[in-house]
Amino acid sequence: MKQLVVRTFVTCILLAVTKFSYGFNSADTAFKRLITKEWKLSSYEEKGKKFPPAPQHKEDKMIFYQNNEVKSTDGGKVEYGIWKYDADKKTLTVIDNDSLEETVLKVVKLDEAGCILEYQDPQGGILKMYMLPGKVSSLENK
């Protein structure tokens, strides 16, 4: 009888862990499927006011690849790095390859139609970036 109780308990634990892992992987897979494409800056928001990109930022974009690499264009400057997603915190961290600087972005919205990322600067100011989808990225860097 004691062995039956122990087996039942162990089975329940294993099922719970499997279900948790599956759910996490599913969320992770869904996020990766949505984020891995080219995202073009359409507007940004500061202090509750929305603005179009400045002329030098009209071509700004981020390309997230399935291999967790990222390419960003900001004012004509191209940078490369890696990205990782924290599903619990709903944050996207981008790490620059050259400077190793980490930029943490809150994922406000992500779906097929658009992406809203929020950045908080060290002084506490918040910048929201509204992005529209472009091309779907491949497994390789371009």
PDB file of C-alpha atoms in Angstrom:
ATOM      1  CA  MET A   1       0.000   0.000   0.000  1.00  0.00           C
ATOM      2  CA  LYS A   2       2.839   2.361   0.901  1.00  0.00           C
ATOM      3  CA  GLN A   3       4.506   1.706  -2.474  1.00  0.00           C
ATOM      4  CA  LEU A   4       1.264   2.533  -4.292  1.00  0.00           C
ATOM      5  CA  VAL A   5       1.039   5.894  -2.513  1.00  0.00           C
ATOM      6  CA  VAL A   6       4.683   6.670  -3.329  1.00  0.00           C
ATOM      7  CA  ARG A   7       4.242   5.679  -6.992  1.00  0.00           C
ATOM      8  CA  THR A   8       1.094   7.760  -7.279  1.00  0.00           C
ATOM      9  CA  PHE A   9       2.833  10.751  -5.723  1.00  0.00           C
ATOM     10  CA  VAL A  10       5.876  10.409  -8.021  1.00  0.00           C
ATOM     11  CA  THR A  11       3.625  10.018 -11.078  1.00  0.00           C
ATOM     12  CA  CYS A  12       1.696  13.170 -10.140  1.00  0.00           C
ATOM     13  CA  ILE A  13       4.939  15.122  -9.728  1.00  0.00           C
ATOM     14  CA  LEU A  14       6.246  13.909 -13.082  1.00  0.00           C
ATOM     15  CA  LEU A  15       2.989  14.819 -14.813  1.00  0.00           C
ATOM     16  CA  ALA A  16       3.015  18.268 -13.239  1.00  0.00           C
ATOM     17  CA  VAL A  17       6.618  18.889 -14.286  1.00  0.00           C
ATOM     18  CA  THR A  18       5.928  17.635 -17.812  1.00  0.00           C
ATOM     19  CA  LYS A  19       2.843  19.828 -18.126  1.00  0.00           C
ATOM     20  CA  PHE A  20       4.744  22.876 -16.811  1.00  0.00           C
ATOM     21  CA  SER A  21       7.648  22.256 -19.179  1.00  0.00           C
ATOM     22  CA  TYR A  22       5.325  21.742 -22.119  1.00  0.00           C
ATOM     23  CA  GLY A  23       3.469  24.952 -21.359  1.00  0.00           C
ATOM     24  CA  PHE A  24       6.707  26.912 -21.063  1.00  0.00           C
ATOM     25  CA  ASN A  25       8.065  25.475 -24.296  1.00  0.00           C
ATOM     26  CA  SER A  26       4.782  26.206 -26.065  1.00  0.00           C
ATOM     27  CA  ALA A  27       4.848  29.843 -24.929  1.00  0.00           C
ATOM     28  CA  ASP A  28       8.511  30.094 -25.874  1.00  0.00           C
ATOM     29  CA  THR A  29       7.836  28.574 -29.307  1.00  0.00           C
ATOM     30  CA  ALA A  30       4.855  30.869 -29.920  1.00  0.00           C
ATOM     31  CA  PHE A  31       6.917  33.934 -28.978  1.00  0.00           C
ATOM     32  CA  LYS A  32       9.792  32.853 -31.228  1.00  0.00           C
ATOM     33  CA  ARG A  33       7.398  32.261 -34.130  1.00  0.00           C
ATOM     34  CA  LEU A  34       5.973  35.774 -33.760  1.00  0.00           C
ATOM     35  CA  ILE A  35       9.196  37.700 -33.096  1.00  0.00           C
ATOM     36  CA  THR A  36      11.394  36.149 -35.796  1.00  0.00           C
ATOM     37  CA  LYS A  37      10.932  38.568 -38.620  1.00  0.00           C
ATOM     38  CA  GLU A  38      11.870  42.063 -39.631  1.00  0.00           C
ATOM     39  CA  TRP A  39      10.197  44.780 -37.535  1.00  0.00           C
ATOM     40  CA  LYS A  40      10.135  48.336 -38.888  1.00  0.00           C
ATOM     41  CA  LEU A  41       9.692  51.346 -36.621  1.00  0.00           C
ATOM     42  CA  SER A  42       6.371  53.008 -37.436  1.00  0.00           C
ATOM     43  CA  SER A  43       6.143  55.439 -34.498  1.00  0.00           C
ATOM     44  CA  TYR A  44       7.269  55.973 -30.942  1.00  0.00           C
ATOM     45  CA  GLU A  45       5.710  57.384 -27.798  1.00  0.00           C
ATOM     46  CA  GLU A  46       7.269  59.597 -25.133  1.00  0.00           C
ATOM     47  CA  LYS A  47       5.427  61.075 -22.151  1.00  0.00           C
ATOM     48  CA  GLY A  48       2.107  59.898 -23.559  1.00  0.00           C
ATOM     49  CA  LYS A  49       2.579  61.572 -26.949  1.00  0.00           C
ATOM     50  CA  LYS A  50       3.005  59.575 -30.139  1.00  0.00           C
ATOM     51  CA  PHE A  51       5.410  60.720 -32.877  1.00  0.00           C
ATOM     52  CA  PRO A  52       6.418  59.482 -36.334  1.00  0.00           C
ATOM     53  CA  PRO A  53      10.082  58.543 -36.739  1.00  0.00           C
ATOM     54  CA  ALA A  54      12.462  61.429 -37.392  1.00  0.00           C
ATOM     55  CA  PRO A  55      13.727  61.530 -41.006  1.00  0.00           C
ATOM     56  CA  GLN A  56      17.024  59.825 -40.061  1.00  0.00           C
ATOM     57  CA  HIS A  57      15.069  57.015 -38.337  1.00  0.00           C
ATOM     58  CA  LYS A  58      12.500  56.233 -41.057  1.00  0.00           C
ATOM     59  CA  GLU A  59      14.469  53.120 -42.033  1.00  0.00           C
ATOM     60  CA  ASP A  60      15.076  51.913 -38.458  1.00  0.00           C
ATOM     61  CA  LYS A  61      14.335  48.232 -37.985  1.00  0.00           C
ATOM     62  CA  MET A  62      15.158  45.154 -35.971  1.00  0.00           C
ATOM     63  CA  ILE A  63      15.477  41.692 -37.457  1.00  0.00           C
ATOM     64  CA  PHE A  64      15.142  38.811 -35.017  1.00  0.00           C
ATOM     65  CA  TYR A  65      16.419  35.460 -36.259  1.00  0.00           C
ATOM     66  CA  GLN A  66      15.337  32.017 -35.056  1.00  0.00           C
ATOM     67  CA  ASN A  67      18.899  31.272 -33.938  1.00  0.00           C
ATOM     68  CA  ASN A  68      18.498  34.094 -31.382  1.00  0.00           C
ATOM     69  CA  GLU A  69      20.665  36.533 -33.279  1.00  0.00           C
ATOM     70  CA  VAL A  70      19.471  40.057 -33.985  1.00  0.00           C
ATOM     71  CA  LYS A  71      20.392  42.797 -36.435  1.00  0.00           C
ATOM     72  CA  SER A  72      19.277  46.351 -35.780  1.00  0.00           C
ATOM     73  CA  THR A  73      19.477  49.494 -37.861  1.00  0.00           C
ATOM     74  CA  ASP A  74      19.290  52.759 -35.915  1.00  0.00           C
ATOM     75  CA  GLY A  75      19.802  56.003 -37.824  1.00  0.00           C
ATOM     76  CA  GLY A  76      21.752  54.145 -40.502  1.00  0.00           C
ATOM     77  CA  LYS A  77      24.055  52.427 -37.994  1.00  0.00           C
ATOM     78  CA  VAL A  78      23.890  48.614 -38.142  1.00  0.00           C
ATOM     79  CA  GLU A  79      24.499  46.578 -34.999  1.00  0.00           C
ATOM     80  CA  TYR A  80      24.473  42.846 -34.332  1.00  0.00           C
ATOM     81  CA  GLY A  81      23.724  40.921 -31.179  1.00  0.00           C
ATOM     82  CA  ILE A  82      21.747  38.161 -29.565  1.00  0.00           C
ATOM     83  CA  TRP A  83      18.295  38.161 -28.016  1.00  0.00           C
ATOM     84  CA  LYS A  84      16.573  36.210 -25.270  1.00  0.00           C
ATOM     85  CA  TYR A  85      13.042  36.261 -23.938  1.00  0.00           C
ATOM     86  CA  ASP A  86      11.848  35.908 -20.344  1.00  0.00           C
ATOM     87  CA  ALA A  87       8.231  34.704 -20.524  1.00  0.00           C
ATOM     88  CA  ASP A  88       7.621  35.262 -16.800  1.00  0.00           C
ATOM     89  CA  LYS A  89       8.673  38.922 -16.915  1.00  0.00           C
ATOM     90  CA  LYS A  90       7.581  39.434 -20.544  1.00  0.00           C
ATOM     91  CA  THR A  91      10.935  41.024 -21.310  1.00  0.00           C
ATOM     92  CA  LEU A  92      13.103  40.817 -24.390  1.00  0.00           C
ATOM     93  CA  THR A  93      16.817  41.322 -23.699  1.00  0.00           C
ATOM     94  CA  VAL A  94      19.093  42.319 -26.562  1.00  0.00           C
ATOM     95  CA  ILE A  95      22.853  42.020 -26.012  1.00  0.00           C
ATOM     96  CA  ASP A  96      25.126  43.933 -28.399  1.00  0.00           C
ATOM     97  CA  ASN A  97      27.961  41.802 -29.830  1.00  0.00           C
ATOM     98  CA  ASP A  98      30.582  44.572 -29.664  1.00  0.00           C
ATOM     99  CA  SER A  99      29.855  46.417 -26.411  1.00  0.00           C
ATOM    100  CA  LEU A 100      28.076  43.518 -24.622  1.00  0.00           C
ATOM    101  CA  GLU A 101      25.581  46.168 -23.475  1.00  0.00           C
ATOM    102  CA  GLU A 102      22.222  44.680 -22.497  1.00  0.00           C
ATOM    103  CA  THR A 103      19.013  46.443 -23.448  1.00  0.00           C
ATOM    104  CA  VAL A 104      15.919  45.164 -21.679  1.00  0.00           C
ATOM    105  CA  LEU A 105      12.623  45.791 -23.452  1.00  0.00           C
ATOM    106  CA  LYS A 106       9.188  45.085 -22.029  1.00  0.00           C
ATOM    107  CA  VAL A 107       6.984  43.338 -24.588  1.00  0.00           C
ATOM    108  CA  VAL A 108       3.725  45.269 -24.380  1.00  0.00           C
ATOM    109  CA  LYS A 109       2.168  43.655 -27.446  1.00  0.00           C
ATOM    110  CA  LEU A 110       3.256  41.066 -29.965  1.00  0.00           C
ATOM    111  CA  ASP A 111       1.054  39.563 -32.627  1.00  0.00           C
ATOM    112  CA  GLU A 112       0.982  39.140 -36.403  1.00  0.00           C
ATOM    113  CA  ALA A 113      -0.107  42.766 -36.900  1.00  0.00           C
ATOM    114  CA  GLY A 114       2.468  44.540 -34.774  1.00  0.00           C
ATOM    115  CA  CYS A 115       4.855  44.777 -31.896  1.00  0.00           C
ATOM    116  CA  ILE A 116       5.060  47.331 -29.093  1.00  0.00           C
ATOM    117  CA  LEU A 117       8.261  47.378 -27.081  1.00  0.00           C
ATOM    118  CA  GLU A 118       8.853  49.591 -24.062  1.00  0.00           C
ATOM    119  CA  TYR A 119      12.279  50.812 -22.965  1.00  0.00           C
ATOM    120  CA  GLN A 120      12.968  52.474 -19.626  1.00  0.00           C
ATOM    121  CA  ASP A 121      16.107  54.612 -19.588  1.00  0.00           C
ATOM    122  CA  PRO A 122      18.328  54.876 -16.483  1.00  0.00           C
ATOM    123  CA  GLN A 123      16.618  58.143 -15.478  1.00  0.00           C
ATOM    124  CA  GLY A 124      13.218  56.428 -15.498  1.00  0.00           C
ATOM    125  CA  GLY A 125      11.937  57.840 -18.772  1.00  0.00           C
ATOM    126  CA  ILE A 126       9.834  55.453 -20.829  1.00  0.00           C
ATOM    127  CA  LEU A 127       9.962  55.148 -24.603  1.00  0.00           C
ATOM    128  CA  LYS A 128       7.459  52.968 -26.450  1.00  0.00           C
ATOM    129  CA  MET A 129       8.347  51.760 -29.921  1.00  0.00           C
ATOM    130  CA  TYR A 130       5.534  50.787 -32.270  1.00  0.00           C
ATOM    131  CA  MET A 131       6.746  48.407 -34.948  1.00  0.00           C
ATOM    132  CA  LEU A 132       5.166  46.836 -38.003  1.00  0.00           C
ATOM    133  CA  PRO A 133       6.139  43.464 -39.462  1.00  0.00           C
ATOM    134  CA  GLY A 134       8.318  43.085 -42.500  1.00  0.00           C
ATOM    135  CA  LYS A 135       9.881  39.908 -43.850  1.00  0.00           C
ATOM    136  CA  VAL A 136      10.024  36.618 -41.932  1.00  0.00           C
ATOM    137  CA  SER A 137      13.612  35.814 -40.910  1.00  0.00           C
ATOM    138  CA  SER A 138      15.396  32.621 -41.803  1.00  0.00           C
ATOM    139  CA  LEU A 139      17.520  30.478 -39.511  1.00  0.00           C
ATOM    140  CA  GLU A 140      20.673  32.162 -40.752  1.00  0.00           C
ATOM    141  CA  ASN A 141      21.982  35.681 -40.380  1.00  0.00           C
ATOM    142  CA  LYS A 142      21.910  37.869 -43.457  1.00  0.00           C
TER     143      LYS A 142
END
